[in-house]
Short mmCIF file of C-alpha atoms and ligand atoms in Angstrom, two decimals:
data_model
loop_
_atom_site.label_atom_id
_atom_site.label_comp_id
_atom_site.label_asym_id
_atom_site.label_seq_id
_atom_site.Cartn_x
_atom_site.Cartn_y
_atom_site.Cartn_z
CA UNK A 160 -0.02 0.01 0.14
CA UNK A 161 1.23 3.39 -1.06
CA UNK A 162 2.67 5.49 2.06
CA UNK A 163 -0.02 8.05 3.17
CA UNK A 164 1.81 11.41 3.45
CA UNK A 165 1.64 13.31 6.67
CA UNK A 166 0.83 16.89 6.55
CA UNK A 167 1.08 18.83 9.94
CA UNK A 168 -0.45 21.98 10.60
CA UNK A 169 0.97 24.07 13.36
CA UNK A 170 -1.21 26.85 14.71
CA UNK A 171 -4.84 27.58 13.64
CA UNK A 172 -3.83 31.34 12.30
CA UNK A 173 -5.31 33.47 9.74
CA UNK A 174 -3.70 31.58 6.95
CA UNK A 175 -4.32 28.10 8.33
CA UNK A 176 -8.17 28.51 8.73
CA UNK A 177 -8.18 29.46 4.92
CA UNK A 178 -6.13 26.27 4.14
CA UNK A 179 -8.45 23.93 6.46
CA UNK A 180 -11.52 25.61 4.80
CA UNK A 181 -10.22 24.81 1.19
CA UNK A 182 -9.31 21.09 2.17
CA UNK A 183 -13.02 21.08 3.46
CA UNK A 184 -14.13 22.09 -0.07
CA UNK A 185 -11.93 19.30 -1.79
CA UNK A 186 -10.83 16.68 0.80
CA UNK A 187 -7.39 15.17 0.08
CA UNK A 188 -7.24 11.33 -0.27
CA UNK A 189 -3.45 11.23 -0.44
CA UNK A 190 -2.36 12.76 2.84
CA UNK A 191 -3.30 12.39 6.60
CA UNK A 192 -3.56 15.95 7.92
CA UNK A 193 -3.35 17.17 11.58
CA UNK A 194 -3.95 20.35 13.02
CA UNK A 195 -2.10 21.02 16.43
CA UNK A 196 -3.33 24.14 18.33
CA UNK A 197 -3.24 24.75 22.12
CA UNK A 198 -6.93 26.23 21.82
CA UNK A 199 -9.91 25.05 20.13
CA UNK A 200 -10.99 28.66 19.50
CA UNK A 201 -8.65 30.94 17.73
CA UNK A 202 -9.12 34.51 17.99
CA UNK A 203 -9.62 36.95 15.07
CA UNK A 204 -7.70 40.13 16.25
CA UNK A 205 -9.53 42.60 14.02
CA UNK A 206 -12.42 42.11 16.27
CA UNK A 207 -10.61 41.72 19.61
CA UNK A 208 -10.85 45.67 20.52
CA UNK A 209 -14.61 45.46 19.87
CA UNK A 210 -14.56 42.31 22.25
CA UNK A 211 -13.08 44.51 25.06
CA UNK A 212 -15.36 47.26 24.32
CA UNK A 213 -18.20 45.17 24.83
CA UNK A 214 -19.53 45.12 21.15
CA UNK A 215 -18.94 41.50 20.56
CA UNK A 216 -19.23 38.43 22.35
CA UNK A 217 -16.30 35.70 22.56
CA UNK A 218 -17.65 33.48 19.95
CA UNK A 219 -18.16 36.47 17.77
CA UNK A 220 -14.52 36.88 17.54
CA UNK A 221 -13.07 33.31 17.65
CA UNK A 222 -13.05 30.44 15.24
CA UNK A 223 -13.90 27.08 16.20
CA UNK A 224 -11.05 25.05 14.91
CA UNK A 225 -12.79 21.49 15.80
CA UNK A 226 -15.83 21.65 13.49
CA UNK A 227 -13.79 23.26 10.74
CA UNK A 228 -10.97 20.39 11.05
CA UNK A 229 -13.72 17.96 11.12
CA UNK A 230 -15.75 19.12 8.16
CA UNK A 231 -12.40 18.82 6.30
CA UNK A 232 -11.43 15.30 7.54
CA UNK A 233 -8.36 17.06 9.67
CA UNK A 234 -7.61 15.48 12.79
CA UNK A 235 -7.51 18.29 15.33
CA UNK A 236 -5.14 17.67 18.11
CA UNK A 237 -5.21 20.19 21.27
CA UNK A 238 -1.53 20.37 21.89
CA UNK A 239 1.02 23.37 21.93
CA UNK A 240 4.03 22.95 19.88
CA UNK A 241 7.36 23.59 21.84
CA UNK A 242 10.06 22.60 19.34
CA UNK A 243 10.69 21.54 15.87
CA UNK A 244 13.40 18.78 14.77
CA UNK A 245 13.42 19.67 11.13
CA UNK A 246 16.05 16.88 10.38
CA UNK A 247 13.91 14.20 11.84
CA UNK A 248 10.60 15.65 10.53
CA UNK A 249 9.11 15.87 14.06
CA UNK A 250 7.63 18.41 16.31
CA UNK A 251 7.91 18.22 20.22
CA UNK A 252 4.81 19.39 22.38
CA UNK A 253 4.40 20.84 25.60
CA UNK A 254 2.55 17.60 26.84
CA UNK A 255 5.79 15.52 26.10
CA UNK A 256 4.37 14.13 22.92
CA UNK A 257 5.86 14.14 19.43
CA UNK A 258 4.38 14.64 15.90
CA UNK A 259 5.86 13.47 12.97
CA UNK A 260 5.38 14.93 9.43
CA UNK A 261 6.37 14.47 5.84
CA UNK A 262 5.32 17.95 5.20
CA UNK A 263 5.16 20.92 7.96
CA UNK A 264 3.10 24.22 7.72
CA UNK A 265 3.61 26.97 10.53
CA UNK A 266 1.15 29.51 11.24
CA UNK A 267 1.48 29.97 15.11
CA UNK A 268 1.54 33.95 14.83
CA UNK A 269 3.89 36.04 17.05
CA UNK A 270 4.15 37.29 20.75
CA UNK A 271 4.46 40.66 21.92
CA UNK A 272 7.93 41.70 21.58
CA UNK A 273 9.99 42.14 24.91
CA UNK A 274 13.45 42.11 24.02
CA UNK A 275 15.49 44.72 25.79
CA UNK A 276 12.66 45.05 28.37
CA UNK A 277 13.53 42.97 31.68
CA UNK A 278 10.74 41.83 33.64
CA UNK A 279 8.02 41.98 30.94
CA UNK A 280 7.60 38.28 30.79
CA UNK A 281 7.13 37.71 34.53
CA UNK A 282 5.27 41.05 35.45
CA UNK A 283 3.71 42.32 32.20
CA UNK A 284 0.36 41.08 30.38
CA UNK A 285 1.37 40.58 27.02
CA UNK A 286 -1.32 41.25 24.29
CA UNK A 287 -0.08 38.22 22.58
CA UNK A 288 -0.91 35.32 22.93
CA UNK A 289 -4.39 36.37 23.02
CA UNK A 290 -5.85 33.68 25.35
CA UNK A 291 -3.69 34.63 28.21
CA UNK A 292 -4.22 38.43 27.72
CA UNK A 293 -8.00 37.83 27.38
CA UNK A 294 -7.77 35.78 30.94
CA UNK A 295 -5.93 38.68 32.33
CA UNK A 296 -8.17 41.34 31.13
CA UNK A 297 -11.34 39.30 32.56
CA UNK A 298 -9.40 39.48 36.20
CA UNK A 299 -8.89 43.48 35.76
CA UNK A 300 -12.49 44.07 34.55
CA UNK A 301 -13.74 42.00 37.43
CA UNK A 302 -11.66 43.75 40.01
CA UNK A 303 -12.70 47.21 38.73
CA UNK A 304 -16.26 46.29 38.82
CA UNK A 305 -15.80 45.36 42.61
CA UNK A 306 -14.53 48.80 43.28
CA UNK A 307 -10.79 48.50 42.99
CA UNK A 308 -8.77 51.40 41.78
CA UNK A 309 -6.38 50.37 39.26
CA UNK A 310 -3.71 52.04 37.01
CA UNK A 311 -3.33 50.43 33.63
CA UNK A 312 -0.37 51.34 31.55
CA UNK A 313 0.11 50.26 27.92
CA UNK A 314 3.79 49.71 26.53
CA UNK A 315 3.62 50.47 23.04
CA UNK A 316 1.79 53.24 20.77
CA UNK A 317 1.02 51.19 17.59
CA UNK A 318 -2.68 50.63 16.43
CA UNK A 319 -3.15 47.47 18.62
CA UNK A 320 -2.02 49.45 21.77
CA UNK A 321 -4.34 52.58 20.92
CA UNK A 322 -7.20 50.43 19.94
CA UNK A 323 -7.41 48.40 23.15
CA UNK A 324 -6.84 51.49 25.41
CA UNK A 325 -9.82 53.20 23.78
CA UNK A 326 -11.86 49.95 23.95
CA UNK A 327 -11.07 49.60 27.77
CA UNK A 328 -11.64 53.09 28.50
CA UNK A 329 -15.26 52.81 26.69
CA UNK A 330 -16.30 49.70 28.57
CA UNK A 331 -14.99 50.93 31.95
CA UNK A 332 -16.65 54.14 31.65
CA UNK A 333 -19.91 52.48 31.15
CA UNK A 334 -19.38 49.57 33.85
CA UNK A 335 -17.23 51.10 36.52
CA UNK A 336 -17.31 54.54 38.86
CA UNK A 337 -15.48 57.26 37.36
CA UNK A 338 -11.93 57.23 38.07
CA UNK A 339 -11.46 53.89 39.13
CA UNK A 340 -9.27 52.93 36.22
CA UNK A 341 -6.56 55.29 35.30
CA UNK A 342 -5.01 54.28 31.76
CA UNK A 343 -1.87 55.43 30.35
CA UNK A 344 0.47 54.88 27.47
CA UNK A 345 4.18 54.67 26.96
CA UNK A 346 5.79 54.64 23.65
CA UNK A 347 9.47 54.80 22.47
CA UNK A 348 8.58 56.63 19.34
CA UNK A 349 8.06 60.43 18.92
CA UNK A 350 4.39 60.05 18.28
CA UNK A 351 1.78 57.37 18.65
CA UNK A 352 1.02 55.37 15.41
CA UNK A 353 4.32 56.33 13.69
CA UNK A 354 3.40 53.94 10.80
CA UNK A 355 0.64 55.97 10.08
CA UNK A 356 -0.30 59.31 8.27
CA UNK A 357 -0.08 62.57 10.57
CA UNK A 358 -3.79 62.97 10.32
CA UNK A 359 -4.53 59.45 11.87
CA UNK A 360 -1.79 60.42 14.74
CA UNK A 361 -3.73 63.81 15.39
CA UNK A 362 -7.20 62.06 15.56
CA UNK A 363 -6.03 59.39 18.02
CA UNK A 364 -4.16 62.03 20.07
CA UNK A 365 -7.45 63.78 20.44
CA UNK A 366 -9.44 60.79 21.24
CA UNK A 367 -6.97 59.79 23.93
CA UNK A 368 -6.56 62.80 25.55
CA UNK A 369 -10.02 63.42 25.59
CA UNK A 370 -10.80 60.30 27.44
CA UNK A 371 -7.80 61.35 29.97
CA UNK A 372 -5.59 58.55 28.64
CA UNK A 373 -2.11 60.29 29.11
CA UNK A 374 0.49 59.41 26.49
CA UNK A 375 4.18 59.57 27.21
CA UNK A 376 6.09 59.70 23.87
CA UNK A 377 9.92 58.98 23.50
CA UNK A 378 9.73 56.62 26.61
CA UNK A 379 11.79 53.73 26.15
CA UNK A 380 10.87 50.99 28.61
CA UNK A 381 13.75 48.80 29.90
CA UNK A 382 12.14 47.12 32.90
CA UNK A 383 8.71 45.99 34.26
CA UNK A 384 8.57 45.42 37.95
CA UNK A 385 5.78 44.60 40.27
CA UNK A 386 3.81 48.15 40.46
CA UNK A 387 6.19 49.92 38.50
CA UNK A 388 7.63 50.69 34.75
CA UNK A 389 11.10 52.24 34.06
CA UNK A 390 12.39 53.89 31.13
CA UNK A 391 15.78 54.26 29.75
CA UNK A 392 16.06 58.03 30.64
CA UNK A 393 15.69 57.22 34.37
CA UNK A 394 11.81 58.11 34.59
CA UNK A 395 9.36 55.72 35.93
CA UNK A 396 5.68 55.21 35.98
CA UNK A 397 3.66 53.52 38.70
CA UNK A 398 1.44 50.86 37.14
CA UNK A 399 -0.81 48.06 38.68
CA UNK A 400 -0.76 46.31 35.48
CA UNK A 401 1.77 46.89 32.65
CA UNK A 402 -0.06 45.77 29.34
CA UNK A 403 2.59 44.87 26.98
CA UNK A 404 1.21 46.05 23.37
CA UNK A 405 4.82 46.33 21.44
CA UNK A 406 5.06 45.15 18.03
CA UNK A 407 5.39 41.42 16.93
CA UNK A 408 8.12 39.26 18.32
CA UNK A 409 9.19 35.91 17.22
CA UNK A 410 8.18 32.91 19.28
CA UNK A 411 11.56 31.96 21.09
CA UNK A 412 10.92 28.22 20.27
CA UNK A 413 10.69 28.88 16.47
CA UNK A 414 13.63 30.94 16.58
CA UNK A 415 15.43 28.13 18.08
CA UNK A 416 14.20 25.48 15.67
CA UNK A 417 17.21 25.18 13.32
CA UNK A 418 14.80 26.60 10.40
CA UNK A 419 16.61 29.62 8.71
CA UNK A 420 15.35 33.03 10.19
CA UNK A 421 15.57 36.62 9.52
CA UNK A 422 17.61 38.88 11.68
CA UNK A 423 14.47 39.24 14.29
CA UNK A 424 14.22 35.47 14.48
CA UNK A 425 11.12 34.83 12.14
CA UNK A 426 11.06 32.14 9.80
CA UNK A 427 12.59 33.12 6.60
CA UNK A 428 10.42 32.10 3.41
CA UNK A 429 10.59 32.40 -0.27
CA UNK A 430 7.97 33.63 -2.50
CA UNK A 431 6.36 29.92 -2.38
CA UNK A 432 6.12 30.50 1.47
CA UNK A 433 8.62 27.74 1.85
CA UNK A 434 11.46 27.67 4.39
CA UNK A 435 14.84 28.63 2.88
CA UNK A 436 16.64 26.01 4.63
CA UNK A 437 14.27 23.13 4.68
CA UNK A 438 11.86 22.66 1.41
CA UNK A 439 9.42 20.57 3.16
CA UNK A 440 8.61 23.27 5.87
CA UNK A 441 6.10 26.23 4.87
CA UNK A 442 5.20 29.25 7.05
CA UNK A 443 2.83 32.05 6.88
CA UNK A 444 1.50 34.89 8.70
CA UNK A 445 3.33 36.67 11.38
CA UNK A 446 5.72 33.99 12.07
CA UNK A 447 7.27 34.24 8.54
CA UNK A 448 9.14 36.61 6.68
CA UNK A 449 9.20 36.63 2.90
CA UNK A 450 12.71 37.59 2.46
CA UNK A 451 12.10 39.03 -0.99
CA UNK A 452 8.85 40.94 -0.09
CA UNK A 453 8.95 41.88 3.52
CA UNK A 454 5.77 43.43 4.94
CA UNK A 455 4.71 44.60 8.22
CA UNK A 456 3.21 41.82 10.50
CA UNK A 457 -0.51 42.41 10.01
CA UNK A 458 -3.46 39.95 9.74
CA UNK A 459 -4.36 41.35 6.31
CA UNK A 460 -1.30 39.64 4.78
CA UNK A 461 -1.73 36.41 6.95
CA UNK A 462 -5.43 36.22 5.40
CA UNK A 463 -4.08 36.93 1.65
CA UNK A 464 -1.43 34.13 2.16
CA UNK A 465 -4.13 31.54 3.00
CA UNK A 466 -4.99 30.62 -0.55
CA UNK A 467 -1.36 30.56 -1.72
CA UNK A 468 -0.34 28.45 1.35
CA UNK A 469 -3.28 25.74 0.59
CA UNK A 470 -2.18 25.61 -3.08
CA UNK A 471 1.50 25.17 -2.23
CA UNK A 472 0.97 22.52 0.35
CA UNK A 473 -1.16 20.59 -2.07
CA UNK A 474 1.61 20.74 -4.66
CA UNK A 475 4.23 19.77 -2.26
CA UNK A 476 2.38 16.64 -1.25
CA UNK A 477 1.80 15.88 -4.84
CA UNK A 478 5.39 16.35 -6.03
CA UNK A 479 4.07 19.28 -8.32
CA UNK A 480 5.79 22.58 -9.20
CA UNK A 481 5.11 25.57 -6.70
CA UNK A 482 3.59 28.92 -7.30
CA UNK A 483 5.20 32.02 -6.23
CA UNK A 484 3.34 34.91 -4.67
CA UNK A 485 3.87 38.49 -4.34
CA UNK A 486 2.02 40.36 -1.62
CA UNK A 487 0.34 43.78 -2.14
CA UNK A 488 2.29 46.62 -1.06
CA UNK A 489 0.19 48.45 1.17
CA UNK A 490 -2.79 47.45 3.38
CA UNK A 491 -5.81 49.40 4.52
CA UNK A 492 -6.07 49.82 8.35
CA UNK A 493 -9.39 50.29 9.87
CA UNK A 494 -8.69 51.16 13.34
CA UNK A 495 -11.42 51.63 15.86
CA UNK A 496 -11.66 54.32 18.76
CA UNK A 497 -13.88 52.04 21.20
CA UNK A 498 -17.15 53.73 20.57
CA UNK A 499 -18.32 52.46 17.21
CA UNK A 500 -16.26 54.99 15.55
CA UNK A 501 -13.22 54.24 13.43
CA UNK A 502 -10.34 55.78 11.36
CA UNK A 503 -9.18 54.51 8.02
CA UNK A 504 -5.50 54.80 7.11
CA UNK A 505 -4.48 53.82 3.74
CA UNK A 506 -1.40 54.78 1.66
CA UNK A 507 -1.16 58.28 3.49
CA UNK A 508 -5.00 58.85 3.26
CA UNK A 509 -7.04 59.13 6.40
CA UNK A 510 -10.88 59.56 7.08
CA UNK A 511 -12.94 58.74 10.07
CA UNK A 512 -16.81 58.20 11.08
CA UNK A 513 -19.26 55.83 12.60
CA UNK A 514 -19.76 54.90 9.10
CA UNK A 515 -16.21 53.54 9.03
CA UNK A 516 -16.80 51.26 12.00
CA UNK A 517 -19.96 49.98 10.46
CA UNK A 518 -18.07 49.41 7.31
CA UNK A 519 -15.07 47.66 9.31
CA UNK A 520 -17.84 45.56 11.29
CA UNK A 521 -19.37 44.19 8.03
CA UNK A 522 -16.00 43.37 6.90
CA UNK A 523 -14.94 41.58 9.91
CA UNK A 524 -18.42 39.79 10.37
CA UNK A 525 -18.32 38.63 6.68
CA UNK A 526 -15.12 37.07 7.28
CA UNK A 527 -15.91 35.30 10.63
CA UNK A 528 -19.07 33.77 8.87
CA UNK A 529 -16.88 32.13 6.16
CA UNK A 530 -15.28 29.78 9.05
CA UNK A 531 -18.60 29.19 11.04
CA UNK A 532 -19.63 25.57 10.81
C1 LIG B 1969 -5.32 44.36 19.34
C2 LIG B 1969 -4.89 43.85 17.97
C3 LIG B 1969 -5.61 44.32 17.13
C4 LIG B 1969 -5.23 43.98 15.65
N1 LIG B 1969 -5.83 44.33 14.68
C5 LIG B 1969 -5.57 44.12 13.48
C6 LIG B 1969 -6.27 44.29 12.13
O1 LIG B 1969 -7.51 45.15 12.43
N2 LIG B 1969 -5.89 44.07 10.84
C7 LIG B 1969 -4.64 43.52 10.81
O2 LIG B 1969 -4.33 43.05 9.63
N3 LIG B 1969 -3.91 43.06 11.85
C8 LIG B 1969 -4.39 43.35 13.13
N4 LIG B 1969 -3.69 43.05 14.22
C9 LIG B 1969 -2.39 42.20 13.85
C10 LIG B 1969 -2.69 40.62 13.70
O3 LIG B 1969 -3.14 40.13 15.04
C11 LIG B 1969 -1.72 39.66 13.23
O4 LIG B 1969 -0.98 40.20 12.27
C12 LIG B 1969 -2.44 38.39 12.94
O5 LIG B 1969 -3.22 37.83 14.09
C13 LIG B 1969 -1.25 37.43 12.40
O6 LIG B 1969 -2.16 36.21 12.05
P1 LIG B 1969 -1.33 34.79 12.08
O7 LIG B 1969 -2.07 33.86 11.07
O8 LIG B 1969 0.25 34.91 11.83
O9 LIG B 1969 -1.31 34.29 13.43
P2 LIG B 1969 -2.57 34.51 14.82
O10 LIG B 1969 -3.78 35.02 14.39
O11 LIG B 1969 -1.85 34.90 15.67
O12 LIG B 1969 -2.82 32.73 14.91
C14 LIG B 1969 -1.82 31.99 15.56
C15 LIG B 1969 -2.55 30.79 15.92
O13 LIG B 1969 -1.64 29.74 16.46
C16 LIG B 1969 -1.73 29.20 17.81
N5 LIG B 1969 -0.47 29.11 18.28
C17 LIG B 1969 0.45 29.73 18.84
N6 LIG B 1969 1.32 29.13 19.45
C18 LIG B 1969 1.49 27.88 19.17
C19 LIG B 1969 2.07 26.69 19.39
N7 LIG B 1969 3.05 26.70 20.14
N8 LIG B 1969 1.59 25.42 18.90
C20 LIG B 1969 0.41 25.50 18.21
N9 LIG B 1969 -0.22 26.42 17.96
C21 LIG B 1969 0.12 27.70 18.38
C22 LIG B 1969 -2.64 30.40 18.22
O14 LIG B 1969 -3.25 29.78 19.57
C23 LIG B 1969 -3.32 31.00 17.17
O15 LIG B 1969 -4.43 30.09 16.98
C24 LIG B 1969 -3.97 43.30 15.48
C25 LIG B 1969 -3.13 42.83 16.67
C26 LIG B 1969 -3.69 43.10 17.82
C27 LIG B 1969 -2.76 43.01 18.87
#
């Protein structure tokens, strides 16, 4: 009997949910496919600020991987990858088990970047991984509702940080007594949202200051300790909770895997989304860097890579030639202000309105409906 090839999918990220959906449309007979994921429900980060703000339920912004896999004949295995042995074709899991593969595909996302920031892993609340962040948020939310007074300080000033800060403020203003939560933000850049046009920066400066969220720019955080955040210039800020919303960092176990990586530790892939060092390994989303076409770590790129990844995994399993892919140069960002209002930022252009939020809501809900089984 012919050997059934083993395709192992690590992580149910934005690219893999599309790979799984497509395998569901046309099930593959010549391979046994397994998905490894630590969680049954994978978050859709575009809707996370809306979840924090109270506009969405948990299930509105999470994809249930189990029925998606089951509809595609894919084995769903709840386990967390901890190491890859590419020479042996094997993945080590946190429960001590091993998973063997002929072809491996990695879409495990990123973690909040804490390099050069001591104590952040132990004393900070990282926005990524999302599951741990949401359980920390539930604790904070419950404590504030019980009348505690807490200071919440964001480390980071990008889109994720400003959206989450605005969303928390919106929720807490409705559900807790005035002044119980003090929210502030520290960023090492000269202004918030440095990757966006000046108009977007001004809008969010207005939004945050209007809500009493104090922003400290040029504040490079070097240490997080219980109750305190210290900056490189010697200044410090008191914080009951340091919320680490820095940019994307590579998971340490991925960097240590022996797969060729870029300078920041992300898996280096070619235009086929194939590892530069191991041709039977593919990677997409935040965890991968297309060396010829580097792009910001954003969900929109991970989503666009899904169909390409599916096709190339299929071709790799069949021994057929792979197809190359050039990602789009720019991406539309729809950044919400917490109160069903949003700002669009695209290619130097910016506009805002309640209608922008409704537009974003339609896009997000349509995306989620695609993966509901
Ligand atoms: C608050 C916030 C809002 C954002 N909003 C937007 C937005 O509006 N638009 C946009 O383009 N980008 C946005 N981003 C960025 C976006 O979150 C990422 O770029 C996107 O999630 C990357 O997708 P991914 O497929 O690489 O991985 P992810 O979506 O992060 O998925 C990774 C999956 O892998 C699983 N996993 C993790 N570790 C392991 C392991 N060891 N073993 C097995 N499985 C594992 C996880 O459980 C998860 O299911 C936002 C980020 C944040 C923090």
